[in-house]
PDB file of C-alpha atoms in Angstrom:
ATOM      1  CA  UNK A 253     -72.268  45.417  18.426  1.00 46.00           C
ATOM      2  CA  UNK A 254     -74.021  48.780  18.101  1.00 48.00           C
ATOM      3  CA  UNK A 255     -72.409  52.149  17.376  1.00 47.00           C
ATOM      4  CA  UNK A 256     -73.144  53.267  20.927  1.00 45.00           C
ATOM      5  CA  UNK A 257     -71.287  50.272  22.295  1.00 50.00           C
ATOM      6  CA  UNK A 258     -68.312  50.976  20.019  1.00 44.00           C
ATOM      7  CA  UNK A 259     -68.178  54.607  21.149  1.00 49.00           C
ATOM      8  CA  UNK A 260     -68.293  53.526  24.779  1.00 47.00           C
ATOM      9  CA  UNK A 261     -65.439  51.095  24.210  1.00 52.00           C
ATOM     10  CA  UNK A 262     -63.315  53.840  22.643  1.00 51.00           C
ATOM     11  CA  UNK A 263     -63.743  56.316  25.516  1.00 49.00           C
ATOM     12  CA  UNK A 264     -60.413  56.537  27.390  1.00 53.00           C
ATOM     13  CA  UNK A 265     -60.299  55.539  31.015  1.00 51.00           C
ATOM     14  CA  UNK A 266     -60.372  58.455  33.500  1.00 54.00           C
ATOM     15  CA  UNK A 267     -56.715  57.920  34.407  1.00 53.00           C
ATOM     16  CA  UNK A 268     -55.711  58.076  30.743  1.00 56.00           C
ATOM     17  CA  UNK A 269     -57.703  61.273  30.195  1.00 63.00           C
ATOM     18  CA  UNK A 270     -55.941  62.884  33.155  1.00 68.00           C
ATOM     19  CA  UNK A 271     -52.411  62.201  31.904  1.00 80.00           C
ATOM     20  CA  UNK A 272     -52.196  64.849  29.132  1.00 84.00           C
ATOM     21  CA  UNK A 273     -53.652  67.498  31.441  1.00 88.00           C
ATOM     22  CA  UNK A 274     -51.274  66.632  34.283  1.00 93.00           C
ATOM     23  CA  UNK A 275     -48.342  66.624  31.881  1.00 92.00           C
ATOM     24  CA  UNK A 276     -49.268  70.001  30.384  1.00 93.00           C
ATOM     25  CA  UNK A 277     -49.828  71.595  33.795  1.00 95.00           C
ATOM     26  CA  UNK A 278     -46.572  70.175  35.140  1.00 96.00           C
ATOM     27  CA  UNK A 279     -44.632  71.444  32.141  1.00 96.00           C
ATOM     28  CA  UNK A 280     -46.166  74.902  32.523  1.00 96.00           C
ATOM     29  CA  UNK A 281     -45.282  75.117  36.219  1.00 97.00           C
ATOM     30  CA  UNK A 282     -41.757  73.706  35.949  1.00 96.00           C
ATOM     31  CA  UNK A 283     -40.824  76.101  33.143  1.00 96.00           C
ATOM     32  CA  UNK A 284     -42.549  79.039  34.824  1.00 94.00           C
ATOM     33  CA  UNK A 285     -40.010  79.492  37.611  1.00 94.00           C
ATOM     34  CA  UNK A 286     -36.938  79.704  35.315  1.00 94.00           C
ATOM     35  CA  UNK A 287     -38.817  82.142  33.080  1.00 93.00           C
ATOM     36  CA  UNK A 288     -39.808  84.168  36.132  1.00 92.00           C
ATOM     37  CA  UNK A 289     -36.229  84.427  37.338  1.00 93.00           C
ATOM     38  CA  UNK A 290     -35.038  85.327  33.836  1.00 93.00           C
ATOM     39  CA  UNK A 291     -37.626  88.091  33.483  1.00 92.00           C
ATOM     40  CA  UNK A 292     -36.733  89.424  36.929  1.00 90.00           C
ATOM     41  CA  UNK A 293     -33.036  89.614  36.086  1.00 90.00           C
ATOM     42  CA  UNK A 294     -33.278  90.839  32.497  1.00 88.00           C
ATOM     43  CA  UNK A 295     -36.324  93.103  32.434  1.00 86.00           C
ATOM     44  CA  UNK A 296     -36.609  94.411  35.984  1.00 83.00           C
ATOM     45  CA  UNK A 297     -32.907  94.766  36.743  1.00 85.00           C
ATOM     46  CA  UNK A 298     -32.280  96.249  33.309  1.00 83.00           C
ATOM     47  CA  UNK A 299     -35.040  98.810  33.755  1.00 83.00           C
ATOM     48  CA  UNK A 300     -33.835  99.761  37.237  1.00 83.00           C
ATOM     49  CA  UNK A 301     -30.253 100.136  36.030  1.00 84.00           C
ATOM     50  CA  UNK A 302     -31.422 102.205  33.079  1.00 79.00           C
ATOM     51  CA  UNK A 303     -33.523 104.478  35.272  1.00 80.00           C
ATOM     52  CA  UNK A 304     -30.548 105.043  37.554  1.00 80.00           C
ATOM     53  CA  UNK A 305     -28.307 106.112  34.682  1.00 79.00           C
ATOM     54  CA  UNK A 306     -30.915 107.911  32.569  1.00 71.00           C
ATOM     55  CA  UNK A 307     -29.463 111.318  33.456  1.00 69.00           C
ATOM     56  CA  UNK A 308     -26.255 110.240  31.722  1.00 73.00           C
ATOM     57  CA  UNK A 309     -28.236 109.104  28.647  1.00 74.00           C
ATOM     58  CA  UNK A 310     -26.615 105.699  28.987  1.00 76.00           C
ATOM     59  CA  UNK A 311     -29.768 104.466  30.657  1.00 76.00           C
ATOM     60  CA  UNK A 312     -32.161 105.418  27.848  1.00 78.00           C
ATOM     61  CA  UNK A 313     -31.254 102.555  25.480  1.00 81.00           C
ATOM     62  CA  UNK A 314     -31.040 100.234  28.475  1.00 84.00           C
ATOM     63  CA  UNK A 315     -34.572 101.151  29.538  1.00 84.00           C
ATOM     64  CA  UNK A 316     -35.827 100.704  25.972  1.00 82.00           C
ATOM     65  CA  UNK A 317     -34.215  97.270  25.915  1.00 84.00           C
ATOM     66  CA  UNK A 318     -35.780  96.351  29.275  1.00 85.00           C
ATOM     67  CA  UNK A 319     -39.237  97.493  28.165  1.00 86.00           C
ATOM     68  CA  UNK A 320     -38.897  95.475  24.973  1.00 85.00           C
ATOM     69  CA  UNK A 321     -37.818  92.400  26.914  1.00 88.00           C
ATOM     70  CA  UNK A 322     -40.708  92.739  29.368  1.00 90.00           C
ATOM     71  CA  UNK A 323     -43.111  92.862  26.424  1.00 89.00           C
ATOM     72  CA  UNK A 324     -41.445  89.807  24.942  1.00 90.00           C
ATOM     73  CA  UNK A 325     -41.802  87.885  28.202  1.00 92.00           C
ATOM     74  CA  UNK A 326     -45.422  89.056  28.430  1.00 92.00           C
ATOM     75  CA  UNK A 327     -46.218  87.889  24.907  1.00 91.00           C
ATOM     76  CA  UNK A 328     -44.670  84.498  25.602  1.00 92.00           C
ATOM     77  CA  UNK A 329     -46.666  84.136  28.800  1.00 93.00           C
ATOM     78  CA  UNK A 330     -49.954  85.008  27.093  1.00 92.00           C
ATOM     79  CA  UNK A 331     -49.467  82.073  24.771  1.00 91.00           C
ATOM     80  CA  UNK A 332     -48.595  79.796  27.682  1.00 93.00           C
ATOM     81  CA  UNK A 333     -51.559  80.708  29.862  1.00 93.00           C
ATOM     82  CA  UNK A 334     -54.010  80.441  26.961  1.00 90.00           C
ATOM     83  CA  UNK A 335     -53.075  76.766  26.638  1.00 90.00           C
ATOM     84  CA  UNK A 336     -53.327  76.196  30.389  1.00 92.00           C
ATOM     85  CA  UNK A 337     -56.670  77.936  30.851  1.00 90.00           C
ATOM     86  CA  UNK A 338     -58.095  76.658  27.582  1.00 87.00           C
ATOM     87  CA  UNK A 339     -59.693  79.971  26.707  1.00 83.00           C
ATOM     88  CA  UNK A 340     -58.886  82.838  24.335  1.00 80.00           C
ATOM     89  CA  UNK A 341     -57.094  85.781  25.885  1.00 80.00           C
ATOM     90  CA  UNK A 342     -57.381  89.402  24.911  1.00 79.00           C
ATOM     91  CA  UNK A 343     -54.124  90.959  23.766  1.00 81.00           C
ATOM     92  CA  UNK A 344     -53.839  94.594  24.880  1.00 82.00           C
ATOM     93  CA  UNK A 345     -53.076  97.288  22.327  1.00 80.00           C
ATOM     94  CA  UNK A 346     -49.756  98.943  23.003  1.00 77.00           C
ATOM     95  CA  UNK A 347     -49.341 102.633  22.341  1.00 75.00           C
ATOM     96  CA  UNK A 348     -47.310 102.958  19.154  1.00 75.00           C
ATOM     97  CA  UNK A 349     -44.631 105.554  18.503  1.00 71.00           C
ATOM     98  CA  UNK A 350     -43.772 106.484  14.954  1.00 69.00           C
ATOM     99  CA  UNK A 351     -40.669 108.344  16.035  1.00 66.00           C
ATOM    100  CA  UNK A 352     -37.146 107.038  15.569  1.00 70.00           C
ATOM    101  CA  UNK A 353     -35.912 109.181  18.441  1.00 72.00           C
ATOM    102  CA  UNK A 354     -35.011 106.847  21.335  1.00 68.00           C
ATOM    103  CA  UNK A 355     -36.144 109.294  23.997  1.00 72.00           C
ATOM    104  CA  UNK A 356     -39.554 109.821  22.386  1.00 80.00           C
ATOM    105  CA  UNK A 357     -39.990 106.078  21.967  1.00 75.00           C
ATOM    106  CA  UNK A 358     -39.209 105.602  25.645  1.00 75.00           C
ATOM    107  CA  UNK A 359     -41.583 108.372  26.736  1.00 78.00           C
ATOM    108  CA  UNK A 360     -44.367 106.850  24.626  1.00 76.00           C
ATOM    109  CA  UNK A 361     -43.764 103.417  26.131  1.00 72.00           C
ATOM    110  CA  UNK A 362     -43.688 104.783  29.679  1.00 76.00           C
ATOM    111  CA  UNK A 363     -46.983 106.549  29.046  1.00 80.00           C
ATOM    112  CA  UNK A 364     -48.605 103.224  28.206  1.00 80.00           C
ATOM    113  CA  UNK A 365     -50.304 101.592  31.179  1.00 89.00           C
ATOM    114  CA  UNK A 366     -49.655  98.117  29.805  1.00 89.00           C
ATOM    115  CA  UNK A 367     -45.909  98.759  29.883  1.00 86.00           C
ATOM    116  CA  UNK A 368     -46.060  99.072  33.652  1.00 89.00           C
ATOM    117  CA  UNK A 369     -48.278  96.007  33.933  1.00 91.00           C
ATOM    118  CA  UNK A 370     -45.739  94.021  31.910  1.00 91.00           C
ATOM    119  CA  UNK A 371     -42.923  95.254  34.138  1.00 91.00           C
ATOM    120  CA  UNK A 372     -44.957  94.418  37.246  1.00 91.00           C
ATOM    121  CA  UNK A 373     -45.479  90.903  35.947  1.00 94.00           C
ATOM    122  CA  UNK A 374     -41.778  90.538  35.146  1.00 92.00           C
ATOM    123  CA  UNK A 375     -40.934  91.664  38.677  1.00 91.00           C
ATOM    124  CA  UNK A 376     -43.526  89.723  40.662  1.00 93.00           C
ATOM    125  CA  UNK A 377     -44.203  86.581  38.653  1.00 93.00           C
ATOM    126  CA  UNK A 378     -41.553  84.587  40.493  1.00 92.00           C
ATOM    127  CA  UNK A 379     -43.724  84.724  43.647  1.00 94.00           C
ATOM    128  CA  UNK A 380     -46.682  82.646  42.367  1.00 96.00           C
ATOM    129  CA  UNK A 381     -44.237  80.629  40.264  1.00 96.00           C
ATOM    130  CA  UNK A 382     -42.284  79.662  43.379  1.00 96.00           C
ATOM    131  CA  UNK A 383     -45.432  78.534  45.206  1.00 97.00           C
ATOM    132  CA  UNK A 384     -46.666  76.532  42.217  1.00 97.00           C
ATOM    133  CA  UNK A 385     -43.218  75.035  41.587  1.00 97.00           C
ATOM    134  CA  UNK A 386     -42.783  73.953  45.215  1.00 97.00           C
ATOM    135  CA  UNK A 387     -46.186  72.251  45.373  1.00 97.00           C
ATOM    136  CA  UNK A 388     -45.774  70.493  42.035  1.00 97.00           C
ATOM    137  CA  UNK A 389     -42.270  69.215  42.768  1.00 97.00           C
ATOM    138  CA  UNK A 390     -43.302  68.088  46.260  1.00 97.00           C
ATOM    139  CA  UNK A 391     -46.235  66.041  44.972  1.00 96.00           C
ATOM    140  CA  UNK A 392     -44.271  64.462  42.136  1.00 96.00           C
ATOM    141  CA  UNK A 393     -41.360  63.671  44.468  1.00 95.00           C
ATOM    142  CA  UNK A 394     -43.682  62.235  47.104  1.00 94.00           C
ATOM    143  CA  UNK A 395     -45.381  59.970  44.592  1.00 95.00           C
ATOM    144  CA  UNK A 396     -42.263  58.791  42.753  1.00 94.00           C
ATOM    145  CA  UNK A 397     -40.157  58.530  45.898  1.00 90.00           C
ATOM    146  CA  UNK A 398     -42.771  56.460  47.699  1.00 89.00           C
ATOM    147  CA  UNK A 399     -43.332  54.149  44.744  1.00 90.00           C
ATOM    148  CA  UNK A 400     -39.631  53.455  44.252  1.00 90.00           C
ATOM    149  CA  UNK A 401     -38.377  53.541  47.848  1.00 82.00           C
ATOM    150  CA  UNK A 402     -38.139  49.748  47.975  1.00 83.00           C
ATOM    151  CA  UNK A 403     -35.558  49.895  45.163  1.00 84.00           C
ATOM    152  CA  UNK A 404     -33.162  52.338  46.803  1.00 78.00           C
ATOM    153  CA  UNK A 405     -34.149  52.632  50.459  1.00 76.00           C
ATOM    154  CA  UNK A 406     -31.788  49.817  51.430  1.00 71.00           C
ATOM    155  CA  UNK A 407     -28.812  51.993  50.401  1.00 73.00           C
ATOM    156  CA  UNK A 408     -29.538  54.657  53.014  1.00 71.00           C
ATOM    157  CA  UNK A 409     -27.298  54.797  56.120  1.00 72.00           C
ATOM    158  CA  UNK A 410     -28.322  52.413  58.885  1.00 69.00           C
ATOM    159  CA  UNK A 411     -28.538  55.214  61.433  1.00 67.00           C
ATOM    160  CA  UNK A 412     -31.127  57.145  59.392  1.00 70.00           C
ATOM    161  CA  UNK A 413     -34.583  57.333  60.949  1.00 68.00           C
ATOM    162  CA  UNK A 414     -37.488  56.776  58.590  1.00 69.00           C
ATOM    163  CA  UNK A 415     -40.974  58.229  58.876  1.00 66.00           C
ATOM    164  CA  UNK A 416     -42.692  55.001  60.065  1.00 68.00           C
ATOM    165  CA  UNK A 417     -40.229  54.776  62.939  1.00 68.00           C
ATOM    166  CA  UNK A 418     -40.937  58.387  63.894  1.00 70.00           C
ATOM    167  CA  UNK A 419     -44.641  57.561  63.910  1.00 72.00           C
ATOM    168  CA  UNK A 420     -44.074  54.617  66.229  1.00 69.00           C
ATOM    169  CA  UNK A 421     -44.767  51.943  63.606  1.00 71.00           C
ATOM    170  CA  UNK A 422     -41.402  50.260  63.995  1.00 70.00           C
ATOM    171  CA  UNK A 423     -38.300  50.122  61.840  1.00 69.00           C
ATOM    172  CA  UNK A 424     -38.964  46.910  59.910  1.00 73.00           C
ATOM    173  CA  UNK A 425     -38.062  47.208  56.226  1.00 71.00           C
ATOM    174  CA  UNK A 426     -41.413  45.830  55.041  1.00 80.00           C
ATOM    175  CA  UNK A 427     -43.299  48.241  57.284  1.00 79.00           C
ATOM    176  CA  UNK A 428     -41.368  51.144  55.810  1.00 80.00           C
ATOM    177  CA  UNK A 429     -42.019  49.979  52.246  1.00 83.00           C
ATOM    178  CA  UNK A 430     -45.756  49.618  52.852  1.00 87.00           C
ATOM    179  CA  UNK A 431     -45.954  52.978  54.618  1.00 88.00           C
ATOM    180  CA  UNK A 432     -44.258  54.782  51.749  1.00 84.00           C
ATOM    181  CA  UNK A 433     -46.411  52.979  49.192  1.00 91.00           C
ATOM    182  CA  UNK A 434     -49.535  54.170  50.995  1.00 92.00           C
ATOM    183  CA  UNK A 435     -48.136  57.689  50.988  1.00 90.00           C
ATOM    184  CA  UNK A 436     -47.319  57.412  47.291  1.00 93.00           C
ATOM    185  CA  UNK A 437     -50.892  56.361  46.529  1.00 95.00           C
ATOM    186  CA  UNK A 438     -52.173  59.389  48.445  1.00 95.00           C
ATOM    187  CA  UNK A 439     -49.848  61.691  46.506  1.00 95.00           C
ATOM    188  CA  UNK A 440     -50.869  60.062  43.218  1.00 94.00           C
ATOM    189  CA  UNK A 441     -54.575  60.398  43.984  1.00 94.00           C
ATOM    190  CA  UNK A 442     -54.274  64.115  44.713  1.00 96.00           C
ATOM    191  CA  UNK A 443     -51.592  64.922  42.122  1.00 96.00           C
ATOM    192  CA  UNK A 444     -53.969  65.982  39.292  1.00 95.00           C
ATOM    193  CA  UNK A 445     -55.857  68.379  41.571  1.00 95.00           C
ATOM    194  CA  UNK A 446     -52.725  69.877  43.139  1.00 97.00           C
ATOM    195  CA  UNK A 447     -50.900  70.333  39.837  1.00 97.00           C
ATOM    196  CA  UNK A 448     -54.022  71.774  38.221  1.00 96.00           C
ATOM    197  CA  UNK A 449     -54.487  74.263  41.060  1.00 96.00           C
ATOM    198  CA  UNK A 450     -50.814  75.253  40.886  1.00 97.00           C
ATOM    199  CA  UNK A 451     -50.924  75.888  37.138  1.00 96.00           C
ATOM    200  CA  UNK A 452     -54.206  77.797  37.364  1.00 96.00           C
ATOM    201  CA  UNK A 453     -52.963  79.884  40.294  1.00 96.00           C
ATOM    202  CA  UNK A 454     -49.890  80.950  38.337  1.00 96.00           C
ATOM    203  CA  UNK A 455     -51.812  81.489  35.096  1.00 95.00           C
ATOM    204  CA  UNK A 456     -54.562  83.610  36.683  1.00 94.00           C
ATOM    205  CA  UNK A 457     -51.944  85.894  38.209  1.00 94.00           C
ATOM    206  CA  UNK A 458     -50.440  86.436  34.767  1.00 93.00           C
ATOM    207  CA  UNK A 459     -53.865  86.889  33.193  1.00 93.00           C
ATOM    208  CA  UNK A 460     -54.769  89.780  35.487  1.00 91.00           C
ATOM    209  CA  UNK A 461     -51.630  91.722  34.628  1.00 92.00           C
ATOM    210  CA  UNK A 462     -51.076  90.819  30.993  1.00 91.00           C
ATOM    211  CA  UNK A 463     -54.608  90.934  29.621  1.00 87.00           C
ATOM    212  CA  UNK A 464     -56.485  93.195  32.009  1.00 66.00           C
ATOM    213  CA  UNK A 465     -59.057  90.450  32.558  1.00 58.00           C
ATOM    214  CA  UNK A 466     -59.983  90.401  36.264  1.00 51.00           C
ATOM    215  CA  UNK A 467     -60.727  86.680  36.472  1.00 50.00           C
TER     216      UNK A 467
END
């Protein structure tokens, strides 16, 4: 057997090559929504509360905390999207303040354009995250639910109306099983593309705000 033949034998099947990518994209999307909600609550709400009480000086440390948290969320997301997109990302240079005075530190941070981009991402990231999360969960649920329906479908109430019956295909148990299996195959066939699009959609949104790259 030649070396070329050995190399060909060792090349993974297409389905096997897809699995790590699908798993990585799914993990990115499923963790993106909780992170988006956390950044919205901690960074955005904290900054708004701090701005509202800044005249009492109570809000100054709160705003500094919120800005720091938004930068922390931004730094975490840069690492996440670099792995999803598979390309190096430029890290913006933040304006540094050598002062220990809290007010001067806050003024310096607020004069930095990237601070506002980080806050915008913390505020808005849950929107693309929600879309990506909904699509990913729907496709996984459709595939797994259709593949396993024969194992648990019998436990559903007798008066429940299944999709094949709604489509006029009858209410026979075997018909329902076959129908859901066909649907599961369709979900499985399109799962890599849908999950990949969802992860890329969410990552590109973050890339525009957190790196300044317009792609």
